[in-house]
Short mmCIF file of C-alpha atoms in Angstrom, two decimals:
data_model
loop_
_atom_site.label_atom_id
_atom_site.label_comp_id
_atom_site.label_asym_id
_atom_site.label_seq_id
_atom_site.Cartn_x
_atom_site.Cartn_y
_atom_site.Cartn_z
CA MET A 25 3.02 138.41 160.15
CA SER A 26 -0.32 138.38 157.40
CA ILE A 27 0.30 137.41 153.99
CA VAL A 28 -0.67 140.58 151.20
CA THR A 29 -3.89 139.92 149.28
CA ILE A 30 -4.54 141.67 145.82
CA LYS A 31 -7.71 142.29 147.47
CA ASP A 32 -5.09 144.35 149.90
CA VAL A 33 -2.48 145.89 147.36
CA ALA A 34 -6.35 147.32 146.01
CA ALA A 35 -8.42 148.84 148.67
CA ARG A 36 -4.55 150.89 149.45
CA ALA A 37 -5.00 152.02 145.71
CA GLY A 38 -8.17 152.22 145.92
CA VAL A 39 -8.93 150.00 142.47
CA SER A 40 -10.41 146.92 141.98
CA PRO A 41 -8.46 143.59 142.06
CA LYS A 42 -8.96 142.77 138.63
CA THR A 43 -7.49 146.11 138.01
CA VAL A 44 -4.43 145.27 139.70
CA SER A 45 -4.27 142.01 138.77
CA ARG A 46 -4.14 143.32 135.05
CA VAL A 47 -1.22 145.13 136.02
CA ILE A 48 0.39 142.69 137.12
CA ASN A 49 0.63 140.79 134.25
CA GLY A 50 1.49 143.96 132.27
CA GLU A 51 -1.76 143.67 129.65
CA ALA A 52 -2.92 146.98 128.19
CA HIS A 53 -5.94 149.75 128.04
CA VAL A 54 -5.07 150.54 132.45
CA ARG A 55 -4.06 154.26 132.16
CA PRO A 56 0.29 155.70 133.23
CA GLU A 57 -0.31 157.05 135.96
CA LEU A 58 -3.42 153.97 137.21
CA ARG A 59 0.06 151.56 136.39
CA ASP A 60 2.44 153.38 138.27
CA LEU A 61 0.11 153.44 141.40
CA VAL A 62 -1.10 149.87 141.52
CA GLN A 63 3.41 149.37 140.65
CA ARG A 64 4.26 151.63 144.03
CA ILE A 65 1.18 149.84 145.65
CA VAL A 66 2.64 146.07 145.13
CA ALA A 67 5.86 147.28 146.14
CA GLU A 68 5.18 149.15 149.34
CA LEU A 69 3.61 146.02 150.21
CA ASP A 70 5.92 143.88 148.82
CA TYR A 71 3.29 141.71 147.38
CA ARG A 72 4.07 138.05 146.27
CA PRO A 73 1.28 137.16 143.68
CA ASN A 74 0.20 133.18 144.33
CA ALA A 75 2.13 131.30 141.10
CA PHE A 76 -0.68 128.66 142.12
CA ALA A 77 -3.55 130.33 142.14
CA ARG A 78 -2.42 132.46 139.11
CA SER A 79 -2.39 129.72 137.44
CA LEU A 80 -5.74 128.11 138.39
CA SER A 81 -7.71 131.66 136.96
CA SER A 82 -5.89 132.38 133.45
CA SER A 83 -4.80 130.01 130.70
CA ARG A 84 -1.13 130.34 131.89
CA SER A 85 1.42 129.03 134.36
CA TYR A 86 3.32 131.48 135.00
CA LEU A 87 7.07 129.61 134.45
CA LEU A 88 9.69 130.03 131.05
CA GLY A 89 12.36 127.89 130.84
CA LEU A 90 15.27 128.77 130.38
CA PHE A 91 17.26 125.85 127.95
CA ILE A 92 20.95 126.07 128.09
CA ASP A 93 23.13 123.17 127.63
CA ASP A 94 26.21 123.87 129.78
CA PRO A 95 24.20 124.99 133.45
CA VAL A 96 27.38 124.93 135.27
CA SER A 97 29.21 127.49 133.03
CA GLY A 98 30.62 130.88 134.72
CA TYR A 99 28.58 132.59 131.16
CA ALA A 100 25.10 130.15 132.29
CA ALA A 101 25.50 131.06 135.71
CA ASP A 102 25.34 134.87 135.03
CA VAL A 103 22.26 134.06 132.48
CA GLN A 104 20.50 132.27 135.20
CA HIS A 105 20.95 134.47 137.47
CA GLY A 106 19.27 137.91 135.07
CA ALA A 107 16.48 135.67 133.69
CA LEU A 108 16.01 134.15 138.16
CA MET A 109 15.58 138.49 138.29
CA GLY A 110 13.81 139.12 135.62
CA CYS A 111 11.08 136.40 136.67
CA ARG A 112 11.30 137.92 140.34
CA ALA A 113 10.23 141.19 139.11
CA ARG A 114 7.45 139.92 136.80
CA SER A 115 6.11 137.75 139.76
CA TYR A 116 7.68 135.04 137.05
CA HIS A 117 9.06 131.23 138.58
CA LEU A 118 11.95 130.38 136.33
CA VAL A 119 12.93 126.03 135.30
CA VAL A 120 15.83 125.41 133.43
CA GLU A 121 16.76 122.64 131.38
CA PRO A 122 19.87 121.57 130.58
CA VAL A 123 19.79 120.42 126.50
CA ASP A 124 22.96 118.47 125.17
CA LEU A 125 22.30 117.73 121.71
CA ALA A 126 24.80 114.95 121.70
CA ALA A 127 22.66 112.61 123.49
CA PRO A 128 20.77 110.44 120.87
CA ASP A 129 17.39 111.85 122.52
CA TRP A 130 17.42 115.29 123.78
CA ALA A 131 14.73 116.04 121.66
CA LEU A 132 12.15 113.35 123.31
CA GLU A 133 13.09 114.87 126.77
CA VAL A 134 12.63 119.32 125.23
CA ARG A 135 9.25 117.86 124.08
CA ALA A 136 8.68 116.16 127.97
CA SER A 137 9.93 119.31 129.14
CA ILE A 138 7.51 121.21 127.51
CA ALA A 139 4.39 119.26 128.06
CA ALA A 140 5.08 118.43 131.57
CA LEU A 141 5.44 122.38 132.60
CA ARG A 142 3.38 124.01 130.96
CA LEU A 143 6.00 126.93 129.50
CA ASP A 144 4.55 130.66 129.18
CA GLY A 145 7.74 130.51 126.57
CA ALA A 146 11.82 129.17 126.87
CA ILE A 147 14.43 131.50 127.15
CA VAL A 148 17.00 129.99 124.69
CA ALA A 149 20.50 130.53 125.17
CA PRO A 150 23.61 129.74 123.10
CA PRO A 151 24.98 128.21 121.61
CA ILE A 152 21.79 125.77 121.25
CA CYS A 153 20.16 128.62 120.38
CA ASP A 154 21.47 128.51 116.90
CA ASP A 155 19.97 124.42 116.42
CA ALA A 156 17.55 124.16 113.41
CA ALA A 157 16.14 121.55 115.01
CA LEU A 158 15.71 122.57 118.23
CA MET A 159 13.92 125.42 117.61
CA ALA A 160 11.90 124.05 115.29
CA ILE A 161 10.38 121.68 119.13
CA PHE A 162 9.96 124.71 119.48
CA ALA A 163 7.69 126.32 116.93
CA GLU A 164 5.72 122.49 116.64
CA ALA A 165 4.69 123.05 120.80
CA GLY A 166 3.84 126.57 119.26
CA LEU A 167 5.86 128.00 121.71
CA PRO A 168 7.70 132.00 122.54
CA THR A 169 10.99 132.16 122.09
CA VAL A 170 13.61 134.65 123.04
CA LEU A 171 16.93 133.52 122.34
CA VAL A 172 20.09 134.86 123.84
CA ALA A 173 22.93 136.66 121.02
CA PRO A 174 22.04 134.53 118.17
CA SER A 175 23.61 134.04 115.44
CA LYS A 176 20.28 135.99 113.33
CA ALA A 177 16.75 136.10 114.12
CA PRO A 178 14.50 132.77 112.97
CA THR A 179 11.11 134.14 111.92
CA GLY A 180 8.88 133.86 114.90
CA SER A 181 11.43 134.56 117.88
CA GLY A 182 12.43 137.65 120.18
CA THR A 183 16.64 138.47 120.41
CA VAL A 184 18.58 140.03 122.70
CA ARG A 185 22.05 140.39 121.67
CA MET A 186 25.67 142.71 122.47
CA ASP A 187 27.36 144.07 119.35
CA ASP A 188 29.80 140.88 119.75
CA ARG A 189 31.66 142.05 116.69
CA GLY A 190 31.97 146.00 117.25
CA ALA A 191 32.90 145.21 121.14
CA ALA A 192 36.34 142.91 119.44
CA ARG A 193 37.12 145.93 117.04
CA GLU A 194 37.23 148.24 120.27
CA VAL A 195 39.60 145.92 122.42
CA THR A 196 41.79 145.45 119.07
CA GLU A 197 42.29 149.28 118.60
CA TYR A 198 42.51 149.50 122.10
CA LEU A 199 45.96 147.37 122.07
CA LEU A 200 46.53 149.41 118.61
CA GLY A 201 46.32 152.67 120.28
CA LEU A 202 49.09 151.30 123.10
CA GLY A 203 52.27 150.91 120.11
CA HIS A 204 50.87 146.77 119.76
CA ARG A 205 51.53 145.14 116.50
CA ARG A 206 51.64 141.71 116.54
CA ILE A 207 48.96 141.04 117.96
CA GLY A 208 47.48 137.11 118.71
CA PHE A 209 43.68 135.78 118.69
CA VAL A 210 42.90 133.20 120.22
CA GLN A 211 39.00 132.23 118.29
CA GLY A 212 36.72 130.46 120.19
CA PRO A 213 34.82 127.77 119.37
CA LEU A 214 32.94 127.11 116.20
CA SER A 215 29.68 125.91 117.40
CA HIS A 216 29.67 130.00 119.75
CA SER A 217 27.90 132.24 116.64
CA ALA A 218 29.92 134.37 118.99
CA SER A 219 33.28 133.85 118.69
CA ALA A 220 32.91 134.29 114.47
CA ARG A 221 31.83 138.02 114.75
CA ARG A 222 34.67 137.73 117.50
CA GLU A 223 37.02 137.34 114.58
CA GLU A 224 35.11 139.96 112.55
CA GLY A 225 35.90 142.38 114.58
CA PHE A 226 39.53 141.41 115.45
CA ARG A 227 40.18 141.32 111.36
CA ALA A 228 38.62 144.68 110.88
CA ALA A 229 40.95 146.75 112.79
CA MET A 230 43.61 145.33 111.83
CA ALA A 231 42.51 145.83 108.26
CA ALA A 232 41.64 149.10 108.96
CA ALA A 233 45.03 150.09 110.90
CA GLY A 234 46.73 148.45 107.93
CA VAL A 235 48.65 145.59 109.85
CA ASP A 236 49.04 142.45 108.32
CA ILE A 237 47.31 139.54 110.83
CA ASP A 238 50.46 136.27 111.20
CA GLU A 239 48.05 133.71 110.06
CA ALA A 240 50.52 131.23 112.77
CA SER A 241 49.30 133.96 115.58
CA VAL A 242 45.74 132.92 115.46
CA VAL A 243 44.05 130.20 117.01
CA ARG A 244 41.10 128.27 117.60
CA GLY A 245 40.28 127.31 121.33
CA ASP A 246 37.24 126.39 123.22
CA PHE A 247 36.44 128.78 125.63
CA THR A 248 37.96 126.32 128.52
CA SER A 249 41.00 128.02 129.93
CA ARG A 250 42.56 124.61 129.56
CA SER A 251 42.41 125.09 126.39
CA GLY A 252 43.90 128.63 126.86
CA LEU A 253 46.91 126.99 128.61
CA ALA A 254 47.95 124.68 125.51
CA LEU A 255 47.71 127.34 123.17
CA GLY A 256 49.59 129.92 125.06
CA GLU A 257 51.95 127.61 124.54
CA ARG A 258 51.83 127.45 120.76
CA LEU A 259 51.73 131.55 120.99
CA LEU A 260 54.50 132.28 122.78
CA ALA A 261 57.04 128.85 121.34
CA LEU A 262 56.76 131.58 118.18
CA LYS A 263 60.01 133.14 117.35
CA ASP A 264 58.71 136.24 116.00
CA ARG A 265 56.22 135.95 119.51
CA PRO A 266 52.69 138.78 119.93
CA THR A 267 53.50 141.50 122.22
CA ALA A 268 50.17 141.17 123.18
CA ILE A 269 46.69 138.29 122.98
CA PHE A 270 43.53 139.36 122.92
CA ALA A 271 41.05 135.72 123.92
CA SER A 272 37.81 135.27 123.14
CA ASN A 273 36.81 134.40 126.37
CA ASP A 274 38.46 135.35 130.02
CA ASP A 275 38.84 131.50 130.65
CA MET A 276 41.48 131.30 127.13
CA ALA A 277 43.14 134.58 128.28
CA LEU A 278 43.01 133.03 131.55
CA GLY A 279 45.06 130.57 130.24
CA VAL A 280 47.54 132.15 128.57
CA LEU A 281 48.12 134.30 131.54
CA ILE A 282 48.91 131.23 133.27
CA THR A 283 51.00 130.02 130.25
CA ALA A 284 52.82 133.81 130.02
CA MET A 285 53.74 132.87 134.33
CA LYS A 286 55.48 129.67 134.05
CA HIS A 287 58.23 131.14 131.33
CA GLY A 288 58.62 133.80 133.36
CA ILE A 289 56.97 135.96 131.13
CA ALA A 290 56.03 139.28 132.66
CA VAL A 291 51.99 140.73 132.17
CA PRO A 292 52.10 143.53 131.21
CA GLU A 293 55.76 144.14 130.65
CA THR A 294 56.93 141.75 128.29
CA LEU A 295 53.26 140.75 127.25
CA SER A 296 50.24 142.81 127.17
CA LEU A 297 46.90 140.33 127.69
CA CYS A 298 43.35 140.98 126.85
CA GLY A 299 39.67 138.49 127.26
CA PHE A 300 36.52 138.77 126.07
CA ASP A 301 32.90 138.52 129.32
CA ASP A 302 34.13 140.06 132.72
CA ALA A 303 33.17 136.61 134.13
CA PRO A 304 34.34 137.20 137.98
CA SER A 305 37.84 134.86 137.38
CA SER A 306 38.73 137.92 135.94
CA ARG A 307 38.45 140.24 138.92
CA ALA A 308 40.68 137.16 141.01
CA ALA A 309 43.14 137.20 139.10
CA TRP A 310 46.83 139.15 138.73
CA PRO A 311 47.49 140.85 137.42
CA GLN A 312 43.15 141.46 136.94
CA LEU A 313 42.60 141.28 132.99
CA THR A 314 41.35 143.70 130.32
CA THR A 315 38.08 142.31 129.20
CA VAL A 316 35.01 143.17 127.57
CA ARG A 317 32.04 143.62 130.13
CA GLN A 318 28.70 141.57 128.64
CA PRO A 319 25.86 142.03 129.49
CA LYS A 320 24.66 138.94 130.04
CA ALA A 321 22.84 138.96 133.02
CA GLU A 322 20.55 142.46 131.36
CA MET A 323 20.34 140.53 128.36
CA ALA A 324 18.47 137.39 130.17
CA ALA A 325 16.51 139.90 132.70
CA ALA A 326 15.66 141.66 128.81
CA ALA A 327 14.61 138.13 127.32
CA VAL A 328 12.52 137.09 130.44
CA ASP A 329 10.46 141.58 129.61
CA ILE A 330 10.02 140.63 125.95
CA LEU A 331 8.33 137.12 127.05
CA VAL A 332 5.80 138.19 129.33
CA ASP A 333 5.51 141.66 128.85
CA PRO A 334 3.68 143.40 126.45
CA GLN A 335 4.18 147.07 127.77
CA PHE A 336 8.21 146.61 126.97
CA ARG A 337 8.25 145.38 123.84
CA ARG A 338 5.18 148.49 122.34
CA THR A 339 7.84 150.48 124.53
CA ALA A 340 10.91 149.13 123.45
CA GLY A 341 10.72 150.36 119.69
CA GLY A 342 8.95 148.61 117.11
CA GLU A 343 7.67 145.25 118.74
CA GLY A 344 10.13 145.87 121.10
CA SER A 345 11.83 141.87 120.56
CA HIS A 346 14.81 142.35 119.54
CA LEU A 347 17.42 144.49 121.82
CA MET A 348 21.02 145.30 121.06
CA LEU A 349 22.86 146.03 124.98
CA PRO A 350 24.94 148.39 125.14
CA HIS A 351 28.99 146.86 126.14
CA GLU A 352 32.05 147.97 128.21
CA LEU A 353 35.69 148.04 127.98
CA ILE A 354 36.68 147.71 131.37
CA VAL A 355 40.77 148.03 131.09
CA ARG A 356 42.61 146.67 133.97
CA GLY A 357 46.43 145.83 134.42
CA SER A 358 47.17 143.22 132.38
CA THR A 359 47.42 145.17 128.97
CA GLY A 360 50.52 149.11 128.13
CA PRO A 361 52.05 150.15 125.50
CA ALA A 362 54.37 147.67 123.29
#
């Protein structure tokens, strides 16, 4: 099979190669109907721009960096998938850069990566997106950045997030609607800003319903199933143990589920259980977990759009650099009436 070139796309569309290049690169001043035509021809011919040739003929490298603390976690896998799909749709390439803030030379490594790769932009995942020293390195390098689920929106950076507080409140209200009043809550680690927002949502729903929280049933985990196992033991040993437990992520909820099964506590007949994230493991468990679908892949793909597509930023509202994507409460077999 012959390789499709930009000249082939231009000839089929009846435009110049320069116009095709402007459409592919998301540049302004292309008529909408012409842009739609070129994008349709690109899809029909399955045209893939040559990244090396593009970088030689412009000031861009067509490389984006995904900076993340734990590249092998389930959360990271979804974020990487979304960023990869976003880059593919925009004819960019993705480089994944692990950042261990506990390492003594992490700052040197980040600076070296930025200098060597000549990145066009950076996507920064939680929790490292809240680290001021890391953000200062991107700023001093003049590197455009988009933060995924940060605690706040720093000046000069785009953000993509979901409403963690609202989602946690919705889960709690759902459990209250089932008649539960003794609801335990497994917090996330303090290093993740989403942990605080999810706890705020839980407490807001309980307060609105006039239900007192037993603080002994609010415990701190670290987003791992191992912490869920240990905290499940603590919660289920309480004299007035909860009839429902809401964990801040699915891994901790699964740990609680295993502990309940170990002690012969039936889910959901005796104990209702909710997680957060809609990780693949939430569907593999039995019973399957009631959870919140967090649009992790969609957030990463939107981060790519913000970085590389001026038209997207214009049509997304204002500068289009701060987006809130919707979540979804998914009810499965792990919850039932009190």
